[in-house]
Amino acid sequence: METKRSNPDLDLELLQGYLDSLGKTIVEQMFALYCQQVEIYLNDIENAQLNDSLTGWQDHCHKMKGAAASVGMYQLHGQLKLLEKTEVSKEKKSVLLKELRLSNEHAILAFKNWLVTI
């Protein structure tokens, strides 16, 4: 069921639950931690891609998928769910990684925009 404040990028219901139970400061800290950690995840995914490591790719996509879900990044989580299971060439994964980096930037921007509205 879509609410008036629906957002394709963010799980606003989850985030509102965090706000109600934890407060804005904690939500901002969670987001800051995500922004720090995601660089590590992206670098790990890139290393797995460069080394053509399927298990590394899957493991690191899985970790980032969980992190994205925990901060309500709905669209990014869905993208990682697909990436985690993909078994394409090293070259194709390079393209997918570029798309992932852009999607992550987009999700971070969506989260920042949401934060200023609360």
Short mmCIF file of C-alpha atoms in Angstrom, two decimals:
data_model
loop_
_atom_site.label_atom_id
_atom_site.label_comp_id
_atom_site.label_asym_id
_atom_site.label_seq_id
_atom_site.Cartn_x
_atom_site.Cartn_y
_atom_site.Cartn_z
CA MET A 1 0.00 0.00 0.00
CA GLU A 2 1.49 3.32 -1.09
CA THR A 3 1.23 6.27 1.23
CA LYS A 4 1.13 9.90 0.21
CA ARG A 5 4.78 10.28 1.21
CA SER A 6 5.98 7.32 -0.81
CA ASN A 7 9.54 7.34 -2.03
CA PRO A 8 10.92 4.74 -4.47
CA ASP A 9 14.40 5.05 -2.96
CA LEU A 10 13.63 4.83 0.75
CA ASP A 11 11.56 2.64 3.02
CA LEU A 12 9.86 5.54 4.78
CA GLU A 13 7.84 3.26 7.05
CA LEU A 14 11.02 1.68 8.43
CA LEU A 15 12.72 5.06 8.78
CA GLN A 16 9.69 6.57 10.53
CA GLY A 17 9.79 3.64 12.95
CA TYR A 18 13.45 4.39 13.67
CA LEU A 19 12.63 8.05 14.21
CA ASP A 20 9.77 7.26 16.56
CA SER A 21 11.73 4.79 18.66
CA LEU A 22 15.32 6.09 18.45
CA GLY A 23 15.09 9.78 17.58
CA LYS A 24 16.64 11.86 14.82
CA THR A 25 20.15 11.98 16.33
CA ILE A 26 20.48 8.18 16.33
CA VAL A 27 19.08 7.97 12.79
CA GLU A 28 21.67 10.55 11.68
CA GLN A 29 24.41 8.51 13.38
CA MET A 30 23.22 5.33 11.65
CA PHE A 31 23.31 7.16 8.32
CA ALA A 32 26.81 8.54 9.01
CA LEU A 33 28.01 5.02 9.84
CA TYR A 34 26.48 3.69 6.63
CA CYS A 35 28.28 6.40 4.62
CA GLN A 36 31.61 5.39 6.19
CA GLN A 37 31.09 1.65 5.81
CA VAL A 38 29.71 1.74 2.28
CA GLU A 39 33.07 2.91 0.94
CA ILE A 40 34.63 -0.24 2.40
CA TYR A 41 31.88 -2.42 0.89
CA LEU A 42 32.24 -0.81 -2.53
CA ASN A 43 36.02 -1.24 -2.46
CA ASP A 44 35.61 -4.88 -1.42
CA ILE A 45 33.12 -5.47 -4.24
CA GLU A 46 35.53 -3.82 -6.67
CA ASN A 47 38.43 -5.99 -5.48
CA ALA A 48 36.28 -9.10 -5.93
CA GLN A 49 35.38 -7.91 -9.44
CA LEU A 50 39.02 -7.20 -10.34
CA ASN A 51 40.12 -10.58 -8.99
CA ASP A 52 37.17 -12.28 -10.71
CA SER A 53 36.15 -13.80 -7.36
CA LEU A 54 32.55 -15.00 -7.46
CA THR A 55 32.37 -15.78 -3.74
CA GLY A 56 33.98 -12.44 -2.85
CA TRP A 57 31.53 -10.63 -5.13
CA GLN A 58 28.57 -12.46 -3.55
CA ASP A 59 29.79 -11.99 0.03
CA HIS A 60 30.47 -8.27 -0.32
CA CYS A 61 27.25 -7.58 -2.24
CA HIS A 62 25.43 -9.45 0.52
CA LYS A 63 27.05 -7.30 3.24
CA MET A 64 26.25 -4.07 1.43
CA LYS A 65 22.70 -5.33 0.78
CA GLY A 66 22.20 -5.77 4.52
CA ALA A 67 23.65 -2.34 5.26
CA ALA A 68 21.39 -0.71 2.65
CA ALA A 69 18.35 -2.48 4.10
CA SER A 70 19.23 -1.42 7.65
CA VAL A 71 19.08 2.27 6.67
CA GLY A 72 15.96 1.85 4.56
CA MET A 73 17.58 2.22 1.14
CA TYR A 74 14.89 0.23 -0.59
CA GLN A 75 15.90 0.63 -4.25
CA LEU A 76 19.60 0.05 -3.54
CA HIS A 77 18.76 -3.07 -1.51
CA GLY A 78 16.79 -4.46 -4.46
CA GLN A 79 19.65 -3.76 -6.85
CA LEU A 80 22.13 -5.52 -4.55
CA LYS A 81 19.78 -8.49 -4.22
CA LEU A 82 20.11 -8.96 -8.00
CA LEU A 83 23.85 -8.25 -8.10
CA GLU A 84 24.55 -10.74 -5.33
CA LYS A 85 23.18 -13.57 -7.48
CA THR A 86 24.56 -12.47 -10.84
CA GLU A 87 27.16 -14.67 -12.51
CA VAL A 88 28.36 -12.52 -15.38
CA SER A 89 31.79 -11.77 -16.77
CA LYS A 90 34.38 -9.65 -15.03
CA GLU A 91 33.82 -6.95 -17.68
CA LYS A 92 30.05 -6.92 -17.16
CA LYS A 93 30.57 -6.71 -13.39
CA SER A 94 32.72 -3.63 -13.97
CA VAL A 95 29.70 -1.96 -15.59
CA LEU A 96 27.39 -3.19 -12.82
CA LEU A 97 29.77 -1.78 -10.21
CA LYS A 98 29.71 1.65 -11.88
CA GLU A 99 25.91 1.53 -11.82
CA LEU A 100 25.99 0.45 -8.18
CA ARG A 101 28.22 3.39 -7.23
CA LEU A 102 25.80 5.79 -8.95
CA SER A 103 22.80 4.16 -7.27
CA ASN A 104 24.53 4.42 -3.91
CA GLU A 105 25.21 8.13 -4.45
CA HIS A 106 21.57 8.58 -5.45
CA ALA A 107 20.37 6.72 -2.34
CA ILE A 108 22.63 8.79 -0.06
CA LEU A 109 21.26 11.97 -1.64
CA ALA A 110 17.68 10.72 -1.18
CA PHE A 111 18.43 9.97 2.48
CA LYS A 112 19.99 13.42 3.02
CA ASN A 113 16.96 15.05 1.39
CA TRP A 114 14.66 13.02 3.61
CA LEU A 115 16.65 13.99 6.72
CA VAL A 116 16.16 17.71 6.09
CA THR A 117 12.39 17.23 5.90
CA ILE A 118 12.08 15.73 9.38
#
